[in-house]
Short mmCIF file of C-alpha atoms in Angstrom, two decimals:
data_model
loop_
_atom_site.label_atom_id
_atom_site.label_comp_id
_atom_site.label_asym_id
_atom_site.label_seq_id
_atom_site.Cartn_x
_atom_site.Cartn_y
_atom_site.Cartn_z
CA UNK A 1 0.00 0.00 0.00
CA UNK A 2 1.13 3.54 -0.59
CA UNK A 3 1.11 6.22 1.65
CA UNK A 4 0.33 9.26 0.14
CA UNK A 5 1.75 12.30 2.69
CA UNK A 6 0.38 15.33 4.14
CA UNK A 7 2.00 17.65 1.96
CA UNK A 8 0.17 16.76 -1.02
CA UNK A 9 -3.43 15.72 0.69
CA UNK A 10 -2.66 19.29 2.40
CA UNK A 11 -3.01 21.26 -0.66
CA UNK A 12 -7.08 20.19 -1.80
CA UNK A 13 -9.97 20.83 0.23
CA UNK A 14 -11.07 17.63 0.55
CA UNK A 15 -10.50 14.15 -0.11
CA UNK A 16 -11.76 10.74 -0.57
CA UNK A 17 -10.74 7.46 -1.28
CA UNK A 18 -14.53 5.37 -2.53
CA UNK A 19 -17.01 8.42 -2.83
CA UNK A 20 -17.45 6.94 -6.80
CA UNK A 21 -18.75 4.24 -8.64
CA UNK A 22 -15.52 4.07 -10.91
CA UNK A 23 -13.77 0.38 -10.66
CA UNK A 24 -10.47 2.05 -10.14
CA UNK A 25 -11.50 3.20 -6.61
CA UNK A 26 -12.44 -0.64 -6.01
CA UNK A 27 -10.64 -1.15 -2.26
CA UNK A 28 -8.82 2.11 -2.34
CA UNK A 29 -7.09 1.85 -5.13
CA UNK A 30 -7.73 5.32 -5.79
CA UNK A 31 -7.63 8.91 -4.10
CA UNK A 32 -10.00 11.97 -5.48
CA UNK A 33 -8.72 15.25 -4.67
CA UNK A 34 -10.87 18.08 -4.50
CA UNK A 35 -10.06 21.55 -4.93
CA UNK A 36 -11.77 24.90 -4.34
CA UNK A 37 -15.33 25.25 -5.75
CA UNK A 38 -13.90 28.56 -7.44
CA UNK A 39 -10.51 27.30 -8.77
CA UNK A 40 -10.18 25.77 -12.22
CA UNK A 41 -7.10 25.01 -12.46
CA UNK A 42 -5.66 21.26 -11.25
CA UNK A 43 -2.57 20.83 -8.93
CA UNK A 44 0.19 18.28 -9.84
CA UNK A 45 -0.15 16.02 -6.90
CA UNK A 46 3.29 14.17 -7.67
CA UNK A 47 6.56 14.94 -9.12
CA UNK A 48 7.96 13.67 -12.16
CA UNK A 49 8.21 13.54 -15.85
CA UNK A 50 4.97 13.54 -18.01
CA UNK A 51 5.35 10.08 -19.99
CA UNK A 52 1.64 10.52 -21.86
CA UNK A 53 -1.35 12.43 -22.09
CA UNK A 54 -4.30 10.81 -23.77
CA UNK A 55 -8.15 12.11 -24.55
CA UNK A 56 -10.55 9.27 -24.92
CA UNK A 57 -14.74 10.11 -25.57
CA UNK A 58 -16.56 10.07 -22.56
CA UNK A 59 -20.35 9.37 -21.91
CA UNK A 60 -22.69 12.15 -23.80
CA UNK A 61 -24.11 14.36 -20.75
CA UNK A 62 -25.87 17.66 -20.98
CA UNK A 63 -23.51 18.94 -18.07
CA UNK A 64 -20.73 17.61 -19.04
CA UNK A 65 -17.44 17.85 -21.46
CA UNK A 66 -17.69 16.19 -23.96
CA UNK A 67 -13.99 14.34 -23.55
CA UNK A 68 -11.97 12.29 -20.83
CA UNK A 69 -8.17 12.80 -20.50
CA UNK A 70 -5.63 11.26 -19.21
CA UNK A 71 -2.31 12.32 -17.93
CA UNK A 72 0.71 9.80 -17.18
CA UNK A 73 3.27 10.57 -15.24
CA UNK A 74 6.82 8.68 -14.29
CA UNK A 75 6.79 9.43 -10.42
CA UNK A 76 10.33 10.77 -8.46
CA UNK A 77 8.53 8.82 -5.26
CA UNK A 78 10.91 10.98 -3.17
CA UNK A 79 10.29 14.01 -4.16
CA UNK A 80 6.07 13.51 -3.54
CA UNK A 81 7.29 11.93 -0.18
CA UNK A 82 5.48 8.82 -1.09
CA UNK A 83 6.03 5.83 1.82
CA UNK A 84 5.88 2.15 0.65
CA UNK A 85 3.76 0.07 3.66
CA UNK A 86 4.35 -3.17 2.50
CA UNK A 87 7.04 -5.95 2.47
CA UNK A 88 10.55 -3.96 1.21
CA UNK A 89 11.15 -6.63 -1.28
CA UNK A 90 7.84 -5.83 -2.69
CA UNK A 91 8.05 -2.20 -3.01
CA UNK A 92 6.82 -0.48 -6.38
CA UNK A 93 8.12 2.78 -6.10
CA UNK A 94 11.48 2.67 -7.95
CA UNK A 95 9.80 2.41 -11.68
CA UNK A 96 6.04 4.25 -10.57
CA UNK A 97 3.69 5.40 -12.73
CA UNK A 98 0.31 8.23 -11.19
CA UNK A 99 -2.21 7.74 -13.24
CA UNK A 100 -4.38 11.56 -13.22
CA UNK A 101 -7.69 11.75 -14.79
CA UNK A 102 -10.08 14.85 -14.85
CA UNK A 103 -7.42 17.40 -15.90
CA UNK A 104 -7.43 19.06 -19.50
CA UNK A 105 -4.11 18.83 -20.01
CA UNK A 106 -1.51 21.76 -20.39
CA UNK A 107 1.74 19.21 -20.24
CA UNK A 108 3.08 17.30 -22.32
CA UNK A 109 5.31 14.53 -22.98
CA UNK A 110 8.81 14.93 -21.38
CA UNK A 111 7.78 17.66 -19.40
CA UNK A 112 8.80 17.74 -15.74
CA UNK A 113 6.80 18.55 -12.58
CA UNK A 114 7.08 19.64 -9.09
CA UNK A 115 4.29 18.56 -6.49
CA UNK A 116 1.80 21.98 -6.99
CA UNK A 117 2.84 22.58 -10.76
CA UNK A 118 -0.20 23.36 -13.04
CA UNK A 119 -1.33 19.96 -15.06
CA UNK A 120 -3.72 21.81 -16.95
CA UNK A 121 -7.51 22.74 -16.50
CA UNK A 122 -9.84 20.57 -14.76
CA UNK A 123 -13.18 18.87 -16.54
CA UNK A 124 -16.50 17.81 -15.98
CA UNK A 125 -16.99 14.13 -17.95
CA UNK A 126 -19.70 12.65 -18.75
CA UNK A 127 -17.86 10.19 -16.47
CA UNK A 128 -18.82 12.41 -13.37
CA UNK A 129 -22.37 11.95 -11.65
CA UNK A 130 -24.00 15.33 -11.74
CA UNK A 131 -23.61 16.64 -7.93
CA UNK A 132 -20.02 15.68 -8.29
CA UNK A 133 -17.50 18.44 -7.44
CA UNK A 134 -14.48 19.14 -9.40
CA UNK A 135 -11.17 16.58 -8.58
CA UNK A 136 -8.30 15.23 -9.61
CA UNK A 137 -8.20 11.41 -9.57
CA UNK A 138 -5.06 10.16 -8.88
CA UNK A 139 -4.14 6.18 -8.77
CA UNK A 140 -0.57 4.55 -9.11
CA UNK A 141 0.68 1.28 -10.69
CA UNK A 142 3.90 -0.37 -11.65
CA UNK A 143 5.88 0.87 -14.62
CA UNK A 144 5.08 -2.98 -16.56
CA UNK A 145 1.01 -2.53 -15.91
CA UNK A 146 -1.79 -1.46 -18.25
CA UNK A 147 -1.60 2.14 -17.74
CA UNK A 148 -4.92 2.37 -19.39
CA UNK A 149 -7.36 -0.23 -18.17
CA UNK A 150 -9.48 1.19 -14.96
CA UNK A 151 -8.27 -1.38 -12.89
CA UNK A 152 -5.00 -2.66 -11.84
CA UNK A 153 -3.67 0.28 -9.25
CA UNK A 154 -2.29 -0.20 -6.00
CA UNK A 155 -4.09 0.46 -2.43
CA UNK A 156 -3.86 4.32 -1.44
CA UNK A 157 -3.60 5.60 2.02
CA UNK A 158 -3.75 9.31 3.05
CA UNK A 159 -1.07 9.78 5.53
CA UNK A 160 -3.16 11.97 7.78
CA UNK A 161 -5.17 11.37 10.88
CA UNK A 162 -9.61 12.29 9.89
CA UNK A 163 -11.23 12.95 13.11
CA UNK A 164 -14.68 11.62 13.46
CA UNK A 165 -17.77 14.22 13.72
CA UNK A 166 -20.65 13.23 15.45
CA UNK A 167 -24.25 13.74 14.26
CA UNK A 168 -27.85 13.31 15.29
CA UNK A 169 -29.42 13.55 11.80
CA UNK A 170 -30.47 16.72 12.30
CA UNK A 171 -29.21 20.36 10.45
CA UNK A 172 -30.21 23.43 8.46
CA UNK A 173 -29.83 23.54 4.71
CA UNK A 174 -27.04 25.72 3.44
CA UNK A 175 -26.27 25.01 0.18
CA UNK A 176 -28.88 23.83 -2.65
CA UNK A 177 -28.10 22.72 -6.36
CA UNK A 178 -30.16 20.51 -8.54
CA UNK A 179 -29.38 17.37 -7.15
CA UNK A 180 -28.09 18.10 -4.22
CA UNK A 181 -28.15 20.04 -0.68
CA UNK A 182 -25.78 20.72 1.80
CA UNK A 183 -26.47 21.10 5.56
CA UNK A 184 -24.89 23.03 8.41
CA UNK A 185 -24.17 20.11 10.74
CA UNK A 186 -21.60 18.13 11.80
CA UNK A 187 -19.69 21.04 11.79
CA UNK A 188 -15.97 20.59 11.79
CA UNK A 189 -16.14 22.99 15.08
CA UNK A 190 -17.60 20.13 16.83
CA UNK A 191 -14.33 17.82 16.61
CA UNK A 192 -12.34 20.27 18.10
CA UNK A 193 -9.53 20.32 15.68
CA UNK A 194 -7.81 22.79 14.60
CA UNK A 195 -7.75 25.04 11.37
CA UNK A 196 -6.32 22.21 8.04
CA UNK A 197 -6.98 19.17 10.21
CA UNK A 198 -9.38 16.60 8.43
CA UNK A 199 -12.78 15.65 9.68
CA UNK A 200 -15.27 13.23 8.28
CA UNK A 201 -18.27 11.95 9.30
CA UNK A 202 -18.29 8.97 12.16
CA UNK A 203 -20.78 6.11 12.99
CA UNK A 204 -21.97 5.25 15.44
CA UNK A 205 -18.82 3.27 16.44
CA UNK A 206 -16.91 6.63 16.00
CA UNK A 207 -15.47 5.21 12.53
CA UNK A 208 -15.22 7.95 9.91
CA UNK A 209 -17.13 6.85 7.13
CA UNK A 210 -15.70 7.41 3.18
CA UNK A 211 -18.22 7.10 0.06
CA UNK A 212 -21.73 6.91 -1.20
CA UNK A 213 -23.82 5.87 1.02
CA UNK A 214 -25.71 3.59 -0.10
CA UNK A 215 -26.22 4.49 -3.71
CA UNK A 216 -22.64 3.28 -4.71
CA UNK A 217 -22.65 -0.32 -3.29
CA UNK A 218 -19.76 0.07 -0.79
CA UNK A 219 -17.69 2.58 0.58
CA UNK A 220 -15.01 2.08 3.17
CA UNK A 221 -13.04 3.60 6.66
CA UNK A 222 -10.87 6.65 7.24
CA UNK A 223 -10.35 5.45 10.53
CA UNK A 224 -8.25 2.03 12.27
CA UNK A 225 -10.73 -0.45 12.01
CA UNK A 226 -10.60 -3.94 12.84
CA UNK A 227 -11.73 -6.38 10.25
CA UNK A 228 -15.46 -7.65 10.73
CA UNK A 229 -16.53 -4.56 12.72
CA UNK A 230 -20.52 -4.03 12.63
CA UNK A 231 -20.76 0.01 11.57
CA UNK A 232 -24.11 2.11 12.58
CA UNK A 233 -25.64 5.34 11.66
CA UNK A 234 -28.35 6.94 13.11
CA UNK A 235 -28.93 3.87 14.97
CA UNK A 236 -28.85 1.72 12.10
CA UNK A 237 -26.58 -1.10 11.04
CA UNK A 238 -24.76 0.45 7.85
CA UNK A 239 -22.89 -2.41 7.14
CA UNK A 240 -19.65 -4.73 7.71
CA UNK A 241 -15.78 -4.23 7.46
CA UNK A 242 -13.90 -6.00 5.19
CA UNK A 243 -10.61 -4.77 5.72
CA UNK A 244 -10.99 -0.96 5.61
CA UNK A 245 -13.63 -1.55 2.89
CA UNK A 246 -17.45 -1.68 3.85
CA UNK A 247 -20.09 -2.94 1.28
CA UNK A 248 -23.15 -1.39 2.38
CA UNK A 249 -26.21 -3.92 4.10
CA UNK A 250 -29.55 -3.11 2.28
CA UNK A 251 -31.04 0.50 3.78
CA UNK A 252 -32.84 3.93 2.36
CA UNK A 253 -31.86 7.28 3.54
CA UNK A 254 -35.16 9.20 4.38
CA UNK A 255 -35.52 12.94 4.49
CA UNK A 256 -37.92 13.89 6.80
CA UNK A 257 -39.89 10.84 5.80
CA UNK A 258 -38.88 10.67 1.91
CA UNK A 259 -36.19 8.36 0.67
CA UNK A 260 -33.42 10.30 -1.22
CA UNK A 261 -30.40 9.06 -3.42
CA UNK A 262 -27.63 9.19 -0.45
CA UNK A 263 -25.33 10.40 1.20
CA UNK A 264 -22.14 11.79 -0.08
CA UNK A 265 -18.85 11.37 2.43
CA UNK A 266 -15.38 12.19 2.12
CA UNK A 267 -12.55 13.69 4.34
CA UNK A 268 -12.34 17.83 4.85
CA UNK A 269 -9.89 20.21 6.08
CA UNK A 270 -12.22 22.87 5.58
CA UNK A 271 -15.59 23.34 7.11
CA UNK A 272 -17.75 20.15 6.79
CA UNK A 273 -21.59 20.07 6.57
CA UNK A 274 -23.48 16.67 5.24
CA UNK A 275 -24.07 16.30 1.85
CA UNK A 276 -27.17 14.73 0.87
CA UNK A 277 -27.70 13.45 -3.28
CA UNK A 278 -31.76 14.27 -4.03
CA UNK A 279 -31.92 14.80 -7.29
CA UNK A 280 -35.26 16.81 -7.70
CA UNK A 281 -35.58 17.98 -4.18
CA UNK A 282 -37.49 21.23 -3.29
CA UNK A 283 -35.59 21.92 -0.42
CA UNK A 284 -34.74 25.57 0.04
CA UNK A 285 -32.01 27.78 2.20
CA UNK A 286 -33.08 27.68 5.74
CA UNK A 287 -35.27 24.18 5.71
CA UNK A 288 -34.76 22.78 8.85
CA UNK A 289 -34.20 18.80 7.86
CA UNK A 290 -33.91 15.55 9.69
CA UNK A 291 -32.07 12.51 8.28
CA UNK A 292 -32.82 8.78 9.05
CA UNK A 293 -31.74 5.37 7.86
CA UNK A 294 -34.22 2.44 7.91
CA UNK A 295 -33.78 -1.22 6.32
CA UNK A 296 -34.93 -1.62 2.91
CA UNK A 297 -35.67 -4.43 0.80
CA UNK A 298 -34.86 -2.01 -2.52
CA UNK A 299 -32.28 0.06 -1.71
CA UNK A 300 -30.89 2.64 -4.40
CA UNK A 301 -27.86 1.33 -6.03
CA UNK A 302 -26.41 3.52 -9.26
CA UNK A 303 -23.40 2.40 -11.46
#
């Protein structure tokens, strides 16, 4: 597994490791790194030498660009202060390759980059769900892989400690967009942490939860977990480790009584507030909301 350090997780907003339906984020193996709502312009989050940029058509959406890209890049390990946390005789980075999608290239071929340099603009795909905020995705593999199948990347772990944020279901709406709202609460106040420390949001257990919940079939932990741990929200069984991954058990997220898409989770170093996916909600600024989870027979599950 790779350790990806503080320095680079240090410089987005927010992170998370399963909070998509893409295989490449299968167990991990993947890191989305999310910048400021107001900032168009995508963050090299390893050093190196370009070795390819590629553009391949992505899915026709109304919101969306109409093109995927993909930027390859030889990795100096060092210099991104990437740790190897497996057996030494197994360890990948001498020869790595960071595989960055989401990012209309400004690089080329040859060029060399420092951790921070500009990679180009970032894009909306038609690979991106629509209340998905701007990232860069970021996955590794061995020089000898497939640098262009989805799967096939190694097991990413931020090298920073997310503090868990209670919550009782309860908040104000803050934010609204099409298919989406954001509440006040848990507030990152609440954790007591101070200003760039990450916070996510904890279970029950106190185990800060990563990904959609449920509508993307599993998610996982940002927190030391121990394998076969029960997890519970809101009082209700959410599901069961399997290593730091967690394929959801069979529930609806309600509303104030209504069943919505999910929840959307992830790790923040600035402010927090629950994200709820509602596509078609009438929710305005200022609604007062409460959030439950009950078993369900037919619980939403998207692709």
């Amino acid at each position: 597994m790779l350790r990806l350090p503080r320095s680079v997780l240090s410089r987005f907003e927010r992170f998370s490791l399963y909070n998509s339906p893409y295989p490449a984020h299968d167990s991990g193996c993947a890191i989305d790194l999310y910048v400021a709502a107001d900032d168009p312009v995508a963050r090299s989050p390893v050093a190196g030498v370009v070795r390819e940029t590629r553009t391949v058509r992505a899915p026709d959406k109304p919101y969306a660009h109409d093109d995927e890209f993909l930027v390859l890049v030889d990795v100096d390990a060092d210099a991104t202060g990437l740790d190897w946390l497996g057996d030494p005789g197994d360890d990948p980075r001498d020869g790595l390759v960071a595989r960055i999608l989401h990012v209309d290239p400004g690089v080329d071929a040859g060029d060399e980059l420092a951790v921070g340099d500009s990679l180009g603009r970032l894009v909306r795909s038609g690979f991106f769900a629509p209340w998905v905020s701007n990232h860069v995705h970021l996955g590794f593999r061995s020089a000898d892989a497939n640098q262009h199948r989805a799967r096939g990347s190694l097991p990413v772990s931020p090298d920073v400690t997310v503090s868990p944020l209670d919550w009782d279901g309860t908040g104000t709406v803050v934010e609204t967009a099409g298919t989406f709202v954001v509440l006040d609460a848990p507030a990152r106040a609440d954790a007591g942490v101070g200003p760039g420390e990450f916070v996510g949001l904890a279970s029950d257990e106190g185990v800060v939860l990563d990904g959609g919940l449920a509508h993307y079939g599993f998610g996982g932990t940002l927190s030391p977990v121990e394998d076969g741990q029960s997890l519970s929200l809101l009082g209700e069984r959410v599901g069961r480790t399997a290593g730091r991954d967690v394929p959801w058990a069979d529930f609806d997220v309600l509303v104030d009584g209504a069943r919505v898409t999910g929840l959307s989770l992830f790790a923040s170093r600035v402010g927090f507030g629950t994200k709820i996916v509602c596509p078609g909600h009438d929710f305005a600024v200022g609604d007062e909301v409460s959030v439950a989870i009950r078993p369900g027979s037919d619980p939403i599950r998207l692709d």
